[in-house]
């Protein structure tokens, strides 16, 4: 815990994420740095199409915010900057949760609040709605848990601010263990993996029979391309037979 008046410095190599977006046609690049525990510690703001005076002002503003964070100022001050109005403003492109911003500061602090404070009320699109299997909240009798009830646990080498679009944990009603997806890779229990293999085999058998094959797998190559050859079977892929010559 940082004491008042003490600065908690960051290591030379730190975690964080980079978010590029366009606000009202103006490109903005927001980069963050995090402490080892995933808390926000610094921000960098780059706007390449603005004049040197504006860029310098935003750069020094980011330094002031970063210094405050490192001296223990809580990120709850985002409410002081959201909904401010100034140009540039308008439609936001490139951000999955924010679609409109009334100012550059409004966009920046919405993004930080969503990523580090779980402030879904400041997002125009909820992260859960972006999943390919999103179907809404469901009926009251559903056994699925609310994805907002528990924040997924984040590995130490993962930026906590970037986790909203990378990690999904689904707690099934009758599952022995949760199914986790991280960067597109599924991690399941042994029982669920066996069930998945059985379903995959049945699907391959059905596909093979539709194509005119017998539906069994070849003992030599494993393909489901066995055809009737007299009283036995022959693999249409490798030529192996089921005992006949």
PDB file of C-alpha atoms in Angstrom:
ATOM      1  CA  UNK A   1       0.000   0.000   0.000  1.00  0.00           C
ATOM      2  CA  UNK A   2       1.390   3.369  -1.036  1.00  0.00           C
ATOM      3  CA  UNK A   3       1.599   5.861   1.849  1.00  0.00           C
ATOM      4  CA  UNK A   4       0.582   9.447   1.310  1.00  0.00           C
ATOM      5  CA  UNK A   5       3.489  11.363  -0.208  1.00  0.00           C
ATOM      6  CA  UNK A   6       5.267   8.213  -1.400  1.00  0.00           C
ATOM      7  CA  UNK A   7       5.714   7.441  -5.070  1.00  0.00           C
ATOM      8  CA  UNK A   8       5.409   3.865  -6.235  1.00  0.00           C
ATOM      9  CA  UNK A   9       7.777   3.623  -9.189  1.00  0.00           C
ATOM     10  CA  UNK A  10       7.319   1.191 -12.040  1.00  0.00           C
ATOM     11  CA  UNK A  11       9.876  -1.390 -13.179  1.00  0.00           C
ATOM     12  CA  UNK A  12      11.689  -0.707 -16.432  1.00  0.00           C
ATOM     13  CA  UNK A  13       9.635  -3.426 -18.116  1.00  0.00           C
ATOM     14  CA  UNK A  14       5.937  -3.257 -17.342  1.00  0.00           C
ATOM     15  CA  UNK A  15       2.632  -4.604 -18.615  1.00  0.00           C
ATOM     16  CA  UNK A  16      -0.068  -2.574 -20.296  1.00  0.00           C
ATOM     17  CA  UNK A  17      -1.968  -2.291 -23.547  1.00  0.00           C
ATOM     18  CA  UNK A  18      -2.306   0.001 -26.547  1.00  0.00           C
ATOM     19  CA  UNK A  19      -5.699   1.139 -27.848  1.00  0.00           C
ATOM     20  CA  UNK A  20      -5.872   2.908 -31.194  1.00  0.00           C
ATOM     21  CA  UNK A  21      -9.076   4.634 -32.187  1.00  0.00           C
ATOM     22  CA  UNK A  22     -10.511   7.559 -34.138  1.00  0.00           C
ATOM     23  CA  UNK A  23     -12.649  10.208 -32.432  1.00  0.00           C
ATOM     24  CA  UNK A  24     -14.526  12.466 -34.824  1.00  0.00           C
ATOM     25  CA  UNK A  25     -11.990  11.678 -37.555  1.00  0.00           C
ATOM     26  CA  UNK A  26      -8.956  12.404 -35.335  1.00  0.00           C
ATOM     27  CA  UNK A  27      -6.637   9.506 -34.620  1.00  0.00           C
ATOM     28  CA  UNK A  28      -5.669   8.894 -31.008  1.00  0.00           C
ATOM     29  CA  UNK A  29      -3.388   6.266 -29.491  1.00  0.00           C
ATOM     30  CA  UNK A  30      -3.777   5.501 -25.780  1.00  0.00           C
ATOM     31  CA  UNK A  31      -1.069   3.420 -24.093  1.00  0.00           C
ATOM     32  CA  UNK A  32      -1.059   2.279 -20.466  1.00  0.00           C
ATOM     33  CA  UNK A  33       1.486   0.958 -17.981  1.00  0.00           C
ATOM     34  CA  UNK A  34       0.585  -1.244 -15.011  1.00  0.00           C
ATOM     35  CA  UNK A  35       2.022  -2.236 -11.651  1.00  0.00           C
ATOM     36  CA  UNK A  36       2.763  -5.908 -10.986  1.00  0.00           C
ATOM     37  CA  UNK A  37      -0.705  -6.329  -9.442  1.00  0.00           C
ATOM     38  CA  UNK A  38      -2.441  -5.046 -12.591  1.00  0.00           C
ATOM     39  CA  UNK A  39      -3.325  -1.582 -11.269  1.00  0.00           C
ATOM     40  CA  UNK A  40      -3.036   1.325 -13.684  1.00  0.00           C
ATOM     41  CA  UNK A  41       0.152   3.342 -13.105  1.00  0.00           C
ATOM     42  CA  UNK A  42       0.706   5.521 -16.186  1.00  0.00           C
ATOM     43  CA  UNK A  43      -0.890   6.654 -19.443  1.00  0.00           C
ATOM     44  CA  UNK A  44       0.490   7.949 -22.729  1.00  0.00           C
ATOM     45  CA  UNK A  45      -1.622   9.921 -25.201  1.00  0.00           C
ATOM     46  CA  UNK A  46      -0.524  10.363 -28.812  1.00  0.00           C
ATOM     47  CA  UNK A  47      -2.416  12.418 -31.405  1.00  0.00           C
ATOM     48  CA  UNK A  48      -0.455  12.768 -34.625  1.00  0.00           C
ATOM     49  CA  UNK A  49      -2.754  15.028 -36.686  1.00  0.00           C
ATOM     50  CA  UNK A  50      -2.957  17.840 -34.120  1.00  0.00           C
ATOM     51  CA  UNK A  51      -0.657  20.828 -33.828  1.00  0.00           C
ATOM     52  CA  UNK A  52       2.461  20.794 -31.692  1.00  0.00           C
ATOM     53  CA  UNK A  53       0.884  22.917 -28.944  1.00  0.00           C
ATOM     54  CA  UNK A  54      -2.090  20.559 -28.552  1.00  0.00           C
ATOM     55  CA  UNK A  55       0.135  17.468 -28.623  1.00  0.00           C
ATOM     56  CA  UNK A  56       2.403  18.958 -25.993  1.00  0.00           C
ATOM     57  CA  UNK A  57      -0.571  19.838 -23.803  1.00  0.00           C
ATOM     58  CA  UNK A  58      -1.966  16.274 -23.989  1.00  0.00           C
ATOM     59  CA  UNK A  59       1.476  14.802 -23.354  1.00  0.00           C
ATOM     60  CA  UNK A  60       1.983  16.844 -20.193  1.00  0.00           C
ATOM     61  CA  UNK A  61      -1.572  16.148 -19.073  1.00  0.00           C
ATOM     62  CA  UNK A  62      -0.818  12.418 -19.344  1.00  0.00           C
ATOM     63  CA  UNK A  63       2.334  12.919 -17.244  1.00  0.00           C
ATOM     64  CA  UNK A  64       0.282  14.687 -14.561  1.00  0.00           C
ATOM     65  CA  UNK A  65      -2.245  11.826 -14.494  1.00  0.00           C
ATOM     66  CA  UNK A  66       0.547   9.242 -14.333  1.00  0.00           C
ATOM     67  CA  UNK A  67       2.278  11.014 -11.452  1.00  0.00           C
ATOM     68  CA  UNK A  68      -0.985  11.158  -9.529  1.00  0.00           C
ATOM     69  CA  UNK A  69      -1.555   7.429 -10.028  1.00  0.00           C
ATOM     70  CA  UNK A  70       1.968   6.587  -8.865  1.00  0.00           C
ATOM     71  CA  UNK A  71       1.486   8.710  -5.742  1.00  0.00           C
ATOM     72  CA  UNK A  72      -1.629   6.733  -4.826  1.00  0.00           C
ATOM     73  CA  UNK A  73      -4.450   8.850  -6.269  1.00  0.00           C
ATOM     74  CA  UNK A  74      -7.326   6.413  -6.993  1.00  0.00           C
ATOM     75  CA  UNK A  75      -8.604   6.174 -10.544  1.00  0.00           C
ATOM     76  CA  UNK A  76     -12.096   7.109  -9.349  1.00  0.00           C
ATOM     77  CA  UNK A  77     -11.414  10.663 -10.517  1.00  0.00           C
ATOM     78  CA  UNK A  78     -12.522   9.560 -14.009  1.00  0.00           C
ATOM     79  CA  UNK A  79     -15.950  11.021 -13.173  1.00  0.00           C
ATOM     80  CA  UNK A  80     -14.373  14.495 -13.271  1.00  0.00           C
ATOM     81  CA  UNK A  81     -13.490  14.117 -16.972  1.00  0.00           C
ATOM     82  CA  UNK A  82     -16.222  11.969 -18.522  1.00  0.00           C
ATOM     83  CA  UNK A  83     -19.029  13.817 -20.344  1.00  0.00           C
ATOM     84  CA  UNK A  84     -16.856  16.920 -20.844  1.00  0.00           C
ATOM     85  CA  UNK A  85     -17.506  18.653 -24.171  1.00  0.00           C
ATOM     86  CA  UNK A  86     -14.900  19.987 -26.585  1.00  0.00           C
ATOM     87  CA  UNK A  87     -13.639  19.381 -30.103  1.00  0.00           C
ATOM     88  CA  UNK A  88     -12.719  16.958 -31.518  1.00  0.00           C
ATOM     89  CA  UNK A  89     -15.764  14.844 -30.698  1.00  0.00           C
ATOM     90  CA  UNK A  90     -18.213  12.522 -32.399  1.00  0.00           C
ATOM     91  CA  UNK A  91     -18.239   8.940 -33.615  1.00  0.00           C
ATOM     92  CA  UNK A  92     -15.551   6.627 -32.218  1.00  0.00           C
ATOM     93  CA  UNK A  93     -14.080   4.002 -34.530  1.00  0.00           C
ATOM     94  CA  UNK A  94     -11.689   1.224 -33.492  1.00  0.00           C
ATOM     95  CA  UNK A  95     -12.938   0.704 -29.929  1.00  0.00           C
ATOM     96  CA  UNK A  96     -15.167  -2.279 -29.219  1.00  0.00           C
ATOM     97  CA  UNK A  97     -16.992  -0.740 -26.244  1.00  0.00           C
ATOM     98  CA  UNK A  98     -17.118   3.017 -26.938  1.00  0.00           C
ATOM     99  CA  UNK A  99     -18.980   4.312 -29.986  1.00  0.00           C
ATOM    100  CA  UNK A 100     -19.434   8.033 -29.237  1.00  0.00           C
ATOM    101  CA  UNK A 101     -17.405  10.607 -27.305  1.00  0.00           C
ATOM    102  CA  UNK A 102     -18.145  14.231 -26.480  1.00  0.00           C
ATOM    103  CA  UNK A 103     -14.431  15.071 -26.214  1.00  0.00           C
ATOM    104  CA  UNK A 104     -10.988  13.476 -26.302  1.00  0.00           C
ATOM    105  CA  UNK A 105     -10.917  13.511 -22.488  1.00  0.00           C
ATOM    106  CA  UNK A 106     -14.344  11.898 -22.387  1.00  0.00           C
ATOM    107  CA  UNK A 107     -13.097   9.069 -24.613  1.00  0.00           C
ATOM    108  CA  UNK A 108      -9.811   8.559 -22.709  1.00  0.00           C
ATOM    109  CA  UNK A 109     -11.392   8.318 -19.273  1.00  0.00           C
ATOM    110  CA  UNK A 110     -14.287   6.166 -20.488  1.00  0.00           C
ATOM    111  CA  UNK A 111     -11.710   3.713 -21.833  1.00  0.00           C
ATOM    112  CA  UNK A 112      -9.700   3.702 -18.595  1.00  0.00           C
ATOM    113  CA  UNK A 113     -12.805   3.328 -16.436  1.00  0.00           C
ATOM    114  CA  UNK A 114     -14.128   0.413 -18.491  1.00  0.00           C
ATOM    115  CA  UNK A 115     -10.781  -1.376 -18.541  1.00  0.00           C
ATOM    116  CA  UNK A 116      -9.604  -0.812 -14.960  1.00  0.00           C
ATOM    117  CA  UNK A 117     -12.734  -0.075 -12.908  1.00  0.00           C
ATOM    118  CA  UNK A 118     -15.265  -2.371 -14.638  1.00  0.00           C
ATOM    119  CA  UNK A 119     -17.457   0.680 -15.309  1.00  0.00           C
ATOM    120  CA  UNK A 120     -19.820  -0.922 -17.760  1.00  0.00           C
ATOM    121  CA  UNK A 121     -22.200   2.019 -17.327  1.00  0.00           C
ATOM    122  CA  UNK A 122     -19.771   4.147 -19.357  1.00  0.00           C
ATOM    123  CA  UNK A 123     -19.677   1.693 -22.276  1.00  0.00           C
ATOM    124  CA  UNK A 124     -22.052   1.830 -25.220  1.00  0.00           C
ATOM    125  CA  UNK A 125     -21.509  -1.867 -25.959  1.00  0.00           C
ATOM    126  CA  UNK A 126     -21.064  -4.374 -23.126  1.00  0.00           C
ATOM    127  CA  UNK A 127     -18.041  -6.707 -23.564  1.00  0.00           C
ATOM    128  CA  UNK A 128     -20.270  -9.772 -23.178  1.00  0.00           C
ATOM    129  CA  UNK A 129     -22.389  -8.664 -26.159  1.00  0.00           C
ATOM    130  CA  UNK A 130     -19.336  -8.955 -28.436  1.00  0.00           C
ATOM    131  CA  UNK A 131     -18.909 -12.708 -27.908  1.00  0.00           C
ATOM    132  CA  UNK A 132     -19.909 -14.954 -30.835  1.00  0.00           C
ATOM    133  CA  UNK A 133     -22.345 -16.923 -28.639  1.00  0.00           C
ATOM    134  CA  UNK A 134     -23.975 -13.937 -26.958  1.00  0.00           C
ATOM    135  CA  UNK A 135     -27.751 -14.411 -26.722  1.00  0.00           C
ATOM    136  CA  UNK A 136     -28.698 -11.880 -24.070  1.00  0.00           C
ATOM    137  CA  UNK A 137     -29.428 -12.328 -20.380  1.00  0.00           C
ATOM    138  CA  UNK A 138     -31.719 -15.366 -20.770  1.00  0.00           C
ATOM    139  CA  UNK A 139     -34.680 -16.384 -18.660  1.00  0.00           C
ATOM    140  CA  UNK A 140     -34.725 -16.238 -14.883  1.00  0.00           C
ATOM    141  CA  UNK A 141     -34.682 -20.030 -14.566  1.00  0.00           C
ATOM    142  CA  UNK A 142     -31.413 -20.359 -16.494  1.00  0.00           C
ATOM    143  CA  UNK A 143     -28.573 -22.118 -14.662  1.00  0.00           C
ATOM    144  CA  UNK A 144     -25.918 -19.992 -16.324  1.00  0.00           C
ATOM    145  CA  UNK A 145     -24.259 -17.444 -14.072  1.00  0.00           C
ATOM    146  CA  UNK A 146     -24.167 -13.750 -14.832  1.00  0.00           C
ATOM    147  CA  UNK A 147     -20.812 -13.018 -16.558  1.00  0.00           C
ATOM    148  CA  UNK A 148     -20.610  -9.772 -14.556  1.00  0.00           C
ATOM    149  CA  UNK A 149     -20.840 -11.576 -11.193  1.00  0.00           C
ATOM    150  CA  UNK A 150     -17.217 -12.599 -11.094  1.00  0.00           C
ATOM    151  CA  UNK A 151     -14.249 -11.067 -12.881  1.00  0.00           C
ATOM    152  CA  UNK A 152     -12.036 -13.733 -14.482  1.00  0.00           C
ATOM    153  CA  UNK A 153      -8.681 -14.335 -12.903  1.00  0.00           C
ATOM    154  CA  UNK A 154      -5.854 -12.825 -14.946  1.00  0.00           C
ATOM    155  CA  UNK A 155      -2.412 -14.339 -15.359  1.00  0.00           C
ATOM    156  CA  UNK A 156       0.523 -12.234 -14.150  1.00  0.00           C
ATOM    157  CA  UNK A 157       1.878 -11.819 -17.673  1.00  0.00           C
ATOM    158  CA  UNK A 158      -1.449 -10.491 -18.956  1.00  0.00           C
ATOM    159  CA  UNK A 159      -2.549  -6.880 -18.906  1.00  0.00           C
ATOM    160  CA  UNK A 160      -5.665  -6.559 -16.768  1.00  0.00           C
ATOM    161  CA  UNK A 161      -6.798  -3.617 -18.864  1.00  0.00           C
ATOM    162  CA  UNK A 162      -6.796  -5.640 -22.084  1.00  0.00           C
ATOM    163  CA  UNK A 163      -8.545  -8.690 -20.693  1.00  0.00           C
ATOM    164  CA  UNK A 164     -12.083  -7.689 -21.604  1.00  0.00           C
ATOM    165  CA  UNK A 165     -11.738  -8.970 -25.198  1.00  0.00           C
ATOM    166  CA  UNK A 166      -9.277 -11.808 -24.546  1.00  0.00           C
ATOM    167  CA  UNK A 167     -10.593 -13.944 -21.725  1.00  0.00           C
ATOM    168  CA  UNK A 168     -14.025 -15.459 -21.281  1.00  0.00           C
ATOM    169  CA  UNK A 169     -15.037 -17.768 -18.442  1.00  0.00           C
ATOM    170  CA  UNK A 170     -18.383 -19.563 -18.784  1.00  0.00           C
ATOM    171  CA  UNK A 171     -19.745 -21.307 -15.698  1.00  0.00           C
ATOM    172  CA  UNK A 172     -22.079 -24.007 -17.004  1.00  0.00           C
ATOM    173  CA  UNK A 173     -24.998 -25.260 -14.926  1.00  0.00           C
ATOM    174  CA  UNK A 174     -23.985 -28.935 -14.930  1.00  0.00           C
ATOM    175  CA  UNK A 175     -20.318 -28.791 -15.841  1.00  0.00           C
ATOM    176  CA  UNK A 176     -17.715 -30.351 -13.598  1.00  0.00           C
ATOM    177  CA  UNK A 177     -15.348 -27.465 -14.274  1.00  0.00           C
ATOM    178  CA  UNK A 178     -15.602 -24.094 -16.039  1.00  0.00           C
ATOM    179  CA  UNK A 179     -14.642 -23.846 -19.686  1.00  0.00           C
ATOM    180  CA  UNK A 180     -12.086 -21.085 -20.228  1.00  0.00           C
ATOM    181  CA  UNK A 181     -11.090 -19.483 -23.511  1.00  0.00           C
ATOM    182  CA  UNK A 182      -7.855 -17.468 -23.676  1.00  0.00           C
ATOM    183  CA  UNK A 183      -6.761 -15.975 -27.015  1.00  0.00           C
ATOM    184  CA  UNK A 184      -8.881 -18.583 -28.819  1.00  0.00           C
ATOM    185  CA  UNK A 185      -7.494 -21.619 -26.954  1.00  0.00           C
ATOM    186  CA  UNK A 186      -9.933 -23.761 -24.942  1.00  0.00           C
ATOM    187  CA  UNK A 187      -8.964 -25.227 -21.602  1.00  0.00           C
ATOM    188  CA  UNK A 188     -11.375 -27.984 -20.468  1.00  0.00           C
ATOM    189  CA  UNK A 189     -11.452 -30.822 -17.981  1.00  0.00           C
ATOM    190  CA  UNK A 190     -10.558 -34.405 -18.965  1.00  0.00           C
ATOM    191  CA  UNK A 191     -14.213 -35.494 -18.963  1.00  0.00           C
ATOM    192  CA  UNK A 192     -15.253 -32.570 -21.177  1.00  0.00           C
ATOM    193  CA  UNK A 193     -12.341 -33.240 -23.532  1.00  0.00           C
ATOM    194  CA  UNK A 194     -13.486 -36.866 -23.922  1.00  0.00           C
ATOM    195  CA  UNK A 195     -17.071 -35.771 -24.652  1.00  0.00           C
ATOM    196  CA  UNK A 196     -15.788 -33.299 -27.224  1.00  0.00           C
ATOM    197  CA  UNK A 197     -13.722 -36.048 -28.935  1.00  0.00           C
ATOM    198  CA  UNK A 198     -16.769 -38.317 -29.091  1.00  0.00           C
ATOM    199  CA  UNK A 199     -18.879 -35.573 -30.664  1.00  0.00           C
ATOM    200  CA  UNK A 200     -16.138 -34.843 -33.189  1.00  0.00           C
ATOM    201  CA  UNK A 201     -15.917 -38.542 -34.143  1.00  0.00           C
ATOM    202  CA  UNK A 202     -19.697 -38.798 -34.614  1.00  0.00           C
ATOM    203  CA  UNK A 203     -19.647 -35.701 -36.806  1.00  0.00           C
ATOM    204  CA  UNK A 204     -16.889 -37.194 -38.992  1.00  0.00           C
ATOM    205  CA  UNK A 205     -18.825 -40.469 -39.287  1.00  0.00           C
ATOM    206  CA  UNK A 206     -21.956 -38.613 -40.411  1.00  0.00           C
ATOM    207  CA  UNK A 207     -19.953 -36.590 -42.944  1.00  0.00           C
ATOM    208  CA  UNK A 208     -18.315 -39.755 -44.323  1.00  0.00           C
ATOM    209  CA  UNK A 209     -21.641 -41.562 -44.802  1.00  0.00           C
ATOM    210  CA  UNK A 210     -23.083 -38.559 -46.616  1.00  0.00           C
ATOM    211  CA  UNK A 211     -20.185 -38.871 -49.094  1.00  0.00           C
ATOM    212  CA  UNK A 212     -20.925 -42.583 -49.642  1.00  0.00           C
ATOM    213  CA  UNK A 213     -18.319 -44.113 -47.319  1.00  0.00           C
ATOM    214  CA  UNK A 214     -19.069 -46.773 -44.723  1.00  0.00           C
ATOM    215  CA  UNK A 215     -18.401 -44.442 -41.789  1.00  0.00           C
ATOM    216  CA  UNK A 216     -15.634 -46.439 -40.097  1.00  0.00           C
ATOM    217  CA  UNK A 217     -12.082 -45.157 -39.691  1.00  0.00           C
ATOM    218  CA  UNK A 218      -9.087 -46.792 -41.371  1.00  0.00           C
ATOM    219  CA  UNK A 219      -6.759 -48.618 -38.956  1.00  0.00           C
ATOM    220  CA  UNK A 220      -3.748 -47.543 -41.012  1.00  0.00           C
ATOM    221  CA  UNK A 221      -4.265 -43.830 -41.741  1.00  0.00           C
ATOM    222  CA  UNK A 222      -7.241 -42.988 -39.541  1.00  0.00           C
ATOM    223  CA  UNK A 223      -9.322 -41.423 -42.322  1.00  0.00           C
ATOM    224  CA  UNK A 224     -13.051 -42.136 -42.554  1.00  0.00           C
ATOM    225  CA  UNK A 225     -12.800 -43.177 -46.207  1.00  0.00           C
ATOM    226  CA  UNK A 226     -13.545 -46.929 -46.112  1.00  0.00           C
ATOM    227  CA  UNK A 227     -15.556 -48.333 -49.018  1.00  0.00           C
ATOM    228  CA  UNK A 228     -17.073 -51.772 -49.526  1.00  0.00           C
ATOM    229  CA  UNK A 229     -14.659 -54.099 -51.387  1.00  0.00           C
ATOM    230  CA  UNK A 230     -16.335 -57.470 -51.745  1.00  0.00           C
ATOM    231  CA  UNK A 231     -16.759 -58.946 -48.284  1.00  0.00           C
ATOM    232  CA  UNK A 232     -14.348 -56.493 -46.630  1.00  0.00           C
ATOM    233  CA  UNK A 233     -13.497 -52.810 -46.561  1.00  0.00           C
ATOM    234  CA  UNK A 234     -10.860 -50.836 -48.421  1.00  0.00           C
ATOM    235  CA  UNK A 235      -9.497 -47.384 -47.588  1.00  0.00           C
ATOM    236  CA  UNK A 236      -9.964 -44.972 -50.466  1.00  0.00           C
ATOM    237  CA  UNK A 237      -7.093 -42.833 -49.090  1.00  0.00           C
ATOM    238  CA  UNK A 238      -4.187 -45.205 -48.384  1.00  0.00           C
ATOM    239  CA  UNK A 239      -5.444 -48.425 -50.040  1.00  0.00           C
ATOM    240  CA  UNK A 240      -5.312 -50.523 -46.865  1.00  0.00           C
ATOM    241  CA  UNK A 241      -7.952 -53.254 -46.423  1.00  0.00           C
ATOM    242  CA  UNK A 242      -9.694 -54.669 -43.395  1.00  0.00           C
ATOM    243  CA  UNK A 243      -8.205 -58.161 -43.833  1.00  0.00           C
ATOM    244  CA  UNK A 244      -8.877 -59.058 -47.452  1.00  0.00           C
ATOM    245  CA  UNK A 245      -6.210 -58.905 -50.117  1.00  0.00           C
TER     246      UNK A 245
END
